[in-house]
CSV table of C-alpha atoms in Angstrom, one decimal:
chain,number,residue,atom,x,y,z
A,1275,UNK,CA,108.6,152.4,112.9
A,1276,UNK,CA,108.9,152.0,109.8
A,1277,UNK,CA,109.4,147.9,110.0
A,1278,UNK,CA,105.6,148.1,112.3
A,1279,UNK,CA,104.6,150.1,108.9
A,1280,UNK,CA,105.7,147.7,106.9
A,1281,UNK,CA,104.6,144.4,109.0
A,1282,UNK,CA,100.8,145.9,109.0
A,1283,UNK,CA,100.1,146.6,106.0
A,1284,UNK,CA,102.1,143.3,104.2
A,1285,UNK,CA,99.9,141.7,107.3
A,1286,UNK,CA,96.5,142.7,106.2
A,1287,UNK,CA,97.2,142.1,102.1
A,1288,UNK,CA,98.6,139.1,102.6
A,1289,UNK,CA,96.9,137.7,104.5
A,1290,UNK,CA,93.7,139.0,102.4
A,1291,UNK,CA,95.2,136.2,99.7
A,1292,UNK,CA,93.4,133.9,100.8
A,1293,UNK,CA,90.4,134.8,102.0
A,1294,UNK,CA,86.7,134.4,99.3
A,1295,UNK,CA,87.3,138.3,97.5
A,1296,UNK,CA,84.1,140.4,98.6
A,1297,UNK,CA,82.4,143.3,97.1
A,1298,UNK,CA,84.1,146.3,98.5
A,1299,UNK,CA,84.0,148.9,95.6
A,1300,UNK,CA,87.7,149.6,93.9
A,1301,UNK,CA,89.8,151.8,95.8
A,1302,UNK,CA,90.4,155.0,94.3
A,1303,UNK,CA,94.0,155.7,93.3
A,1304,UNK,CA,95.7,159.5,92.6
A,1305,UNK,CA,96.3,160.7,88.8
A,1306,UNK,CA,96.1,157.0,87.0
A,1307,UNK,CA,98.1,156.9,83.9
A,1308,UNK,CA,97.5,153.5,82.3
A,1309,UNK,CA,100.4,153.8,79.9
A,1310,UNK,CA,102.7,153.9,83.2
A,1311,UNK,CA,100.4,151.0,84.4
A,1312,UNK,CA,97.1,149.3,84.2
A,1313,UNK,CA,94.5,149.6,86.6
A,1314,UNK,CA,92.8,147.3,88.3
A,1315,UNK,CA,91.1,146.5,91.2
A,1316,UNK,CA,92.2,145.1,94.3
A,1317,UNK,CA,89.6,141.5,94.2
A,1318,UNK,CA,90.4,140.9,90.6
A,1319,UNK,CA,94.3,139.7,91.5
A,1320,UNK,CA,93.1,138.4,95.2
A,1321,UNK,CA,93.4,141.7,97.1
A,1322,UNK,CA,91.0,142.3,99.9
A,1323,UNK,CA,89.8,146.3,98.8
A,1324,UNK,CA,88.0,146.3,102.7
A,1325,UNK,CA,91.4,146.1,104.0
A,1326,UNK,CA,93.2,148.7,102.3
A,1327,UNK,CA,90.9,150.5,103.3
A,1328,UNK,CA,91.4,149.9,107.2
A,1329,UNK,CA,95.0,151.0,105.9
A,1330,UNK,CA,94.3,154.1,105.1
A,1331,UNK,CA,92.2,154.9,107.8
A,1332,UNK,CA,94.5,153.7,110.3
A,1333,UNK,CA,97.6,155.7,108.8
A,1334,UNK,CA,94.7,158.8,109.0
A,1335,UNK,CA,94.1,158.6,112.7
A,1336,UNK,CA,97.7,158.2,113.0
A,1337,UNK,CA,98.4,155.0,114.4
A,1338,UNK,CA,100.7,155.0,111.8
A,1339,UNK,CA,103.0,158.1,111.9
A,1340,UNK,CA,103.4,161.0,109.6
A,1341,UNK,CA,103.3,158.2,106.2
A,1342,UNK,CA,103.0,160.4,103.4
A,1343,UNK,CA,101.9,157.6,100.6
A,1344,UNK,CA,101.8,154.2,100.0
A,1345,UNK,CA,101.4,152.2,97.0
A,1346,UNK,CA,100.5,148.6,95.6
A,1347,UNK,CA,100.8,146.7,92.4
A,1348,UNK,CA,100.1,143.5,91.9
A,1349,UNK,CA,100.2,140.7,88.7
A,1350,UNK,CA,102.1,144.4,87.0
A,1351,UNK,CA,98.4,146.1,88.1
A,1352,UNK,CA,98.3,148.9,90.1
A,1353,UNK,CA,95.7,148.6,92.8
A,1354,UNK,CA,96.7,150.2,95.2
A,1355,UNK,CA,97.9,154.6,96.1
A,1356,UNK,CA,97.0,156.7,98.3
A,1357,UNK,CA,98.1,159.9,99.2
A,1358,UNK,CA,98.2,160.8,102.9
A,1359,UNK,CA,99.8,165.1,102.1
A,1360,UNK,CA,98.2,165.5,99.1
A,1361,UNK,CA,100.8,165.2,97.0
A,1362,UNK,CA,100.8,162.3,94.5
A,1363,UNK,CA,103.7,163.8,92.2
A,1364,UNK,CA,105.0,165.4,95.3
A,1365,UNK,CA,108.8,164.5,95.9
A,1366,UNK,CA,110.7,162.2,98.2
A,1367,UNK,CA,113.7,162.3,99.5
A,1368,UNK,CA,114.5,158.6,99.4
A,1369,UNK,CA,117.7,158.8,101.9
A,1370,UNK,CA,118.7,155.6,101.7
A,1371,UNK,CA,116.6,154.2,100.0
A,1372,UNK,CA,119.6,156.1,97.3
A,1373,UNK,CA,121.8,153.0,97.8
A,1374,UNK,CA,120.1,150.8,96.0
A,1375,UNK,CA,119.5,153.3,92.5
A,1376,UNK,CA,123.9,153.4,92.5
A,1377,UNK,CA,123.6,149.2,92.9
A,1378,UNK,CA,121.3,149.2,90.0
A,1379,UNK,CA,123.3,151.3,87.9
A,1380,UNK,CA,126.8,149.7,88.6
A,1381,UNK,CA,125.6,146.3,87.6
A,1382,UNK,CA,124.4,148.0,84.3
A,1383,UNK,CA,127.7,149.8,84.2
A,1384,UNK,CA,129.1,146.1,83.8
A,1385,UNK,CA,126.6,145.0,81.3
A,1386,UNK,CA,127.4,147.4,79.0
A,1387,UNK,CA,130.8,146.6,79.4
A,1388,UNK,CA,131.6,150.1,80.7
A,1389,UNK,CA,132.9,148.8,84.1
A,1390,UNK,CA,135.2,145.5,84.1
A,1391,UNK,CA,132.6,143.8,86.7
A,1392,UNK,CA,132.2,143.7,91.0
A,1393,UNK,CA,135.9,141.8,91.2
A,1394,UNK,CA,136.8,145.7,89.8
A,1395,UNK,CA,140.0,147.3,92.8
A,1396,UNK,CA,138.5,150.2,93.4
A,1397,UNK,CA,141.0,152.3,94.2
A,1398,UNK,CA,142.6,152.2,90.7
A,1399,UNK,CA,139.9,155.1,89.6
A,1400,UNK,CA,141.4,157.4,92.0
A,1401,UNK,CA,145.3,158.1,91.7
A,1402,UNK,CA,145.2,161.3,91.6
A,1403,UNK,CA,143.9,160.5,95.3
A,1404,UNK,CA,147.3,158.7,95.6
A,1405,UNK,CA,148.9,158.8,98.2
A,1406,UNK,CA,146.3,157.5,101.5
A,1407,UNK,CA,146.6,157.8,105.4
A,1408,UNK,CA,147.0,154.5,106.6
A,1409,UNK,CA,148.1,152.5,104.2
A,1410,UNK,CA,148.3,148.6,103.9
A,1411,UNK,CA,148.3,146.6,101.4
A,1412,UNK,CA,144.6,145.3,101.9
A,1413,UNK,CA,143.1,148.3,101.7
A,1414,UNK,CA,144.6,148.3,98.0
A,1415,UNK,CA,142.6,145.0,96.7
A,1416,UNK,CA,138.9,146.1,97.7
A,1417,UNK,CA,136.0,145.5,95.4
A,1418,UNK,CA,132.8,147.6,94.1
A,1419,UNK,CA,131.8,144.7,95.2
A,1420,UNK,CA,133.0,144.8,98.0
A,1421,UNK,CA,130.9,148.3,99.4
A,1422,UNK,CA,128.5,146.7,97.2
A,1423,UNK,CA,128.0,144.9,100.4
A,1424,UNK,CA,128.9,146.8,102.6
A,1425,UNK,CA,131.5,144.6,103.7
A,1426,UNK,CA,135.0,146.1,102.8
A,1427,UNK,CA,138.1,146.0,105.4
A,1428,UNK,CA,137.8,149.8,105.5
A,1429,UNK,CA,136.5,150.5,109.6
A,1430,UNK,CA,133.6,152.8,108.8
A,1431,UNK,CA,130.2,152.4,111.0
A,1432,UNK,CA,128.1,154.1,110.1
A,1433,UNK,CA,125.8,152.6,113.8
A,1434,UNK,CA,129.0,153.6,115.5
A,1435,UNK,CA,129.2,157.0,116.7
A,1436,UNK,CA,133.1,155.9,117.5
A,1437,UNK,CA,133.9,155.2,113.3
A,1438,UNK,CA,136.2,156.8,112.4
A,1439,UNK,CA,133.7,156.0,108.9
A,1440,UNK,CA,130.5,157.2,110.8
A,1441,UNK,CA,128.7,159.3,107.4
A,1442,UNK,CA,129.0,162.0,109.7
A,1443,UNK,CA,132.6,163.2,109.8
A,1444,UNK,CA,132.4,161.9,106.2
A,1445,UNK,CA,130.0,165.4,105.5
A,1446,UNK,CA,132.5,167.9,107.6
A,1447,UNK,CA,134.8,167.4,104.8
A,1448,UNK,CA,135.7,168.3,101.3
A,1449,UNK,CA,135.7,165.4,99.5
A,1450,UNK,CA,133.9,162.6,100.3
A,1451,UNK,CA,136.1,159.7,97.9
A,1452,UNK,CA,139.6,160.9,99.4
A,1453,UNK,CA,137.2,160.6,103.6
A,1454,UNK,CA,136.6,156.5,101.7
A,1455,UNK,CA,140.0,156.4,101.1
A,1456,UNK,CA,141.9,157.5,103.7
A,1457,UNK,CA,140.3,155.0,106.3
A,1458,UNK,CA,142.2,153.0,108.5
A,1459,UNK,CA,141.8,148.5,108.0
A,1460,UNK,CA,139.7,147.7,110.7
A,1461,UNK,CA,140.2,145.5,113.4
A,1462,UNK,CA,138.1,142.3,115.2
A,1463,UNK,CA,137.9,142.4,118.6
A,1464,UNK,CA,137.3,138.8,120.4
A,1465,UNK,CA,133.9,139.5,120.3
A,1466,UNK,CA,132.8,140.6,117.1
A,1467,UNK,CA,133.0,137.4,114.4
A,1468,UNK,CA,135.7,137.4,111.8
A,1469,UNK,CA,134.9,137.9,107.4
A,1470,UNK,CA,136.6,134.3,107.9
A,1471,UNK,CA,134.0,132.4,110.3
A,1472,UNK,CA,131.0,134.9,109.1
A,1473,UNK,CA,128.0,133.1,106.7
A,1474,UNK,CA,128.6,134.1,102.8
A,1475,UNK,CA,132.5,135.2,104.3
A,1476,UNK,CA,131.7,138.8,105.4
A,1477,UNK,CA,131.3,141.4,107.3
A,1478,UNK,CA,128.6,143.3,107.7
A,1479,UNK,CA,128.6,147.2,108.2
A,1480,UNK,CA,126.7,149.5,107.3
A,1481,UNK,CA,128.7,152.9,105.6
A,1482,UNK,CA,127.5,155.1,103.6
A,1483,UNK,CA,131.3,156.3,102.8
A,1484,UNK,CA,131.5,153.1,100.5
A,1485,UNK,CA,128.2,154.0,98.2
A,1486,UNK,CA,129.2,157.7,97.8
A,1487,UNK,CA,132.8,156.9,97.0
A,1488,UNK,CA,130.7,153.6,93.9
A,1489,UNK,CA,129.9,156.9,92.7
A,1490,UNK,CA,133.3,158.3,91.9
A,1491,UNK,CA,133.9,154.7,89.9
A,1492,UNK,CA,131.0,154.8,87.8
A,1493,UNK,CA,131.8,158.7,86.9
A,1494,UNK,CA,135.2,157.1,86.0
A,1495,UNK,CA,134.3,154.0,84.8
A,1496,UNK,CA,131.3,156.2,82.3
A,1497,UNK,CA,133.2,159.0,81.6
A,1498,UNK,CA,130.4,161.7,82.5
A,1499,UNK,CA,128.6,162.2,85.3
A,1500,UNK,CA,126.2,159.7,88.1
A,1501,UNK,CA,123.3,162.0,86.9
A,1502,UNK,CA,123.8,161.4,83.0
A,1503,UNK,CA,124.3,157.9,82.7
A,1504,UNK,CA,121.5,157.4,85.4
A,1505,UNK,CA,118.8,159.4,83.3
A,1506,UNK,CA,120.0,157.9,80.3
A,1507,UNK,CA,120.0,154.1,81.2
A,1508,UNK,CA,117.7,153.9,83.7
A,1509,UNK,CA,115.0,156.8,84.2
A,1510,UNK,CA,114.7,157.7,81.3
A,1511,UNK,CA,113.5,154.2,79.2
A,1512,UNK,CA,110.9,153.8,82.7
A,1513,UNK,CA,109.4,157.0,82.0
A,1514,UNK,CA,110.7,158.5,84.7
A,1515,UNK,CA,111.3,162.7,84.5
A,1516,UNK,CA,111.2,164.2,87.9
A,1517,UNK,CA,114.6,163.5,89.6
A,1518,UNK,CA,116.7,165.5,92.4
A,1519,UNK,CA,120.1,164.6,93.2
A,1520,UNK,CA,121.8,166.0,96.1
A,1521,UNK,CA,125.7,166.8,95.8
A,1522,UNK,CA,128.9,166.0,97.6
A,1523,UNK,CA,130.7,169.7,98.4
A,1524,UNK,CA,132.7,168.8,94.7
A,1525,UNK,CA,130.0,168.2,93.2
A,1526,UNK,CA,129.4,164.8,92.8
A,1527,UNK,CA,125.6,163.2,93.0
A,1528,UNK,CA,125.1,161.9,96.0
A,1529,UNK,CA,124.4,158.0,95.7
A,1530,UNK,CA,125.1,157.8,99.0
A,1531,UNK,CA,121.3,159.0,100.3
A,1532,UNK,CA,118.7,162.1,98.8
A,1533,UNK,CA,117.7,161.3,96.3
A,1534,UNK,CA,114.4,162.7,95.2
A,1535,UNK,CA,111.5,160.7,94.1
A,1536,UNK,CA,108.0,159.6,92.9
A,1537,UNK,CA,106.4,157.4,94.8
A,1538,UNK,CA,105.5,156.1,91.8
A,1539,UNK,CA,108.7,155.8,90.0
A,1540,UNK,CA,110.0,154.3,92.7
A,1541,UNK,CA,107.3,151.8,92.4
A,1542,UNK,CA,108.6,151.3,88.6
A,1543,UNK,CA,112.2,151.0,90.1
A,1544,UNK,CA,110.1,147.4,92.5
A,1545,UNK,CA,108.3,146.6,89.7
A,1546,UNK,CA,111.8,146.5,87.1
A,1547,UNK,CA,113.3,144.1,89.1
A,1548,UNK,CA,109.9,141.7,90.4
A,1549,UNK,CA,109.9,142.0,85.8
A,1550,UNK,CA,113.8,140.5,85.5
A,1551,UNK,CA,114.4,144.1,84.9
A,1552,UNK,CA,112.1,144.4,81.6
A,1553,UNK,CA,109.8,147.3,81.8
A,1554,UNK,CA,106.7,148.1,78.2
A,1555,UNK,CA,109.2,144.9,76.9
A,1556,UNK,CA,112.6,146.4,77.2
A,1557,UNK,CA,114.9,144.8,79.0
A,1558,UNK,CA,117.2,148.0,81.0
A,1559,UNK,CA,119.0,145.1,83.9
A,1560,UNK,CA,119.5,142.3,82.6
A,1561,UNK,CA,118.1,139.1,84.1
A,1562,UNK,CA,121.5,137.9,85.4
A,1563,UNK,CA,122.3,140.8,87.8
A,1564,UNK,CA,119.0,141.4,88.5
A,1565,UNK,CA,119.0,137.5,89.9
A,1566,UNK,CA,123.3,138.1,91.4
A,1567,UNK,CA,122.1,141.1,93.0
A,1568,UNK,CA,119.1,139.5,95.1
A,1569,UNK,CA,120.9,136.7,96.5
A,1570,UNK,CA,122.0,136.8,100.1
A,1571,UNK,CA,126.2,138.1,100.2
A,1572,UNK,CA,126.0,139.0,103.7
A,1573,UNK,CA,123.9,138.3,107.2
A,1574,UNK,CA,123.2,141.7,109.4
A,1575,UNK,CA,121.2,139.9,111.8
A,1576,UNK,CA,119.2,136.8,112.3
A,1577,UNK,CA,116.9,138.3,110.8
A,1578,UNK,CA,117.3,139.8,107.4
A,1579,UNK,CA,120.5,139.4,104.6
A,1580,UNK,CA,121.9,141.9,102.2
A,1581,UNK,CA,123.4,141.6,98.4
A,1582,UNK,CA,124.2,144.3,96.4
A,1583,UNK,CA,122.6,147.3,98.2
A,1584,UNK,CA,119.7,145.1,98.6
A,1585,UNK,CA,118.1,144.1,101.6
A,1586,UNK,CA,116.2,140.6,101.8
A,1587,UNK,CA,113.9,139.3,104.7
A,1588,UNK,CA,110.8,137.0,105.2
A,1589,UNK,CA,107.1,138.7,107.0
A,1590,UNK,CA,105.1,136.6,108.5
A,1591,UNK,CA,101.3,136.6,108.3
A,1592,UNK,CA,99.3,133.9,109.8
A,1593,UNK,CA,101.9,130.0,109.4
A,1594,UNK,CA,103.0,131.5,105.7
A,1595,UNK,CA,106.8,133.2,105.2
A,1596,UNK,CA,106.5,135.7,102.4
A,1597,UNK,CA,110.6,136.1,101.3
A,1598,UNK,CA,110.9,140.0,100.2
A,1599,UNK,CA,113.6,141.8,99.4
A,1600,UNK,CA,113.4,145.7,99.5
A,1601,UNK,CA,115.0,149.7,99.4
A,1602,UNK,CA,115.2,151.4,102.4
A,1603,UNK,CA,115.7,154.4,104.0
A,1604,UNK,CA,115.4,157.2,107.0
A,1605,UNK,CA,112.3,157.7,107.7
A,1606,UNK,CA,110.3,154.5,106.8
A,1607,UNK,CA,110.4,154.7,103.2
A,1608,UNK,CA,110.6,151.4,101.6
A,1609,UNK,CA,110.2,149.8,98.6
A,1610,UNK,CA,109.4,146.3,97.7
A,1611,UNK,CA,109.6,143.1,96.1
A,1612,UNK,CA,107.5,140.0,96.9
A,1613,UNK,CA,108.3,137.9,94.0
A,1614,UNK,CA,106.1,134.5,96.0
A,1615,UNK,CA,104.0,137.2,95.4
A,1616,UNK,CA,104.3,139.2,92.4
A,1617,UNK,CA,103.2,142.0,94.7
A,1618,UNK,CA,105.3,145.9,95.0
A,1619,UNK,CA,104.6,147.7,97.8
A,1620,UNK,CA,105.8,151.3,98.6
A,1621,UNK,CA,105.6,153.4,101.2
A,1622,UNK,CA,106.9,156.7,102.0
A,1623,UNK,CA,107.2,158.0,105.3
A,1624,UNK,CA,108.9,161.8,106.9
A,1625,UNK,CA,109.6,159.8,110.6
A,1626,UNK,CA,114.1,160.9,109.5
A,1627,UNK,CA,115.9,160.1,113.0
A,1628,UNK,CA,113.5,158.1,114.2
A,1629,UNK,CA,114.6,155.1,116.2
A,1630,UNK,CA,114.2,151.9,113.9
A,1631,UNK,CA,113.4,154.1,110.7
């Protein structure tokens, strides 16, 4: 569902770029705030206001279900903002889109010297949770990068209901980090490609437990709560004041999902990366981290790759392909960056647990 919505938006937006502009009038923006964004007419940045209006009409007719907002910015200007639930300031439960925010926080902690790097050993942060079940020396070599790329040696797969590390099993117990550390090392039957034979030398397996454990790494490395570190170093500099975290049973901010943000603030996060980590002239995330965290590290399928909790793929419009990296969460929530188009797009939706969303 969410990829169908995304593809539709990209087609009508991207196709408009090479078309001779027609004057259809400016799309009405909800609560435009000049201090956050410059406001521009769609035609002035090479997009068709008519096509964007057609998109809105299709969503309102129900051609695309349960979409709550669509925002588009190009060349740093907000050019389209539509809310289909009449909640321009409503908090969006982004679900697993939260994971990408966690990756941003890891990058900031490394940039500030609070975390030694992506090669930092995870188990060394949790000596108080030893010994672990299923002891194996390979587990003790797991790094921050292994969790950032969803490719650790742990048997953890949210897409397999039989997996020991499936997130639904984690939610039943109190200590989610101990749950992760106790997982066994995964095996590779003959029909599964081993890491050494995989592109980039990593075998991707979607694992929320790993992203949750990165929250524990953040707290212990920075010596402050995840929510405090995030507010001080990411949200406050971006002018993001309305934030709602979910928490684990042991009161750790849930870095694997459930963070709620406003649609326009999601657009800020995407624009921050498009700007090379800069917002309003301030370097919030280093350009180096922006680059390394959006460079392919693992292959998911023939069309999709993965980096540091960012998804990477290209969308086709006519004969052209437009590469993108994006955050995504259950329900159809996406914040997408199109570097070649100097454009960011946010889609929020509530198609929770719909296949493909």
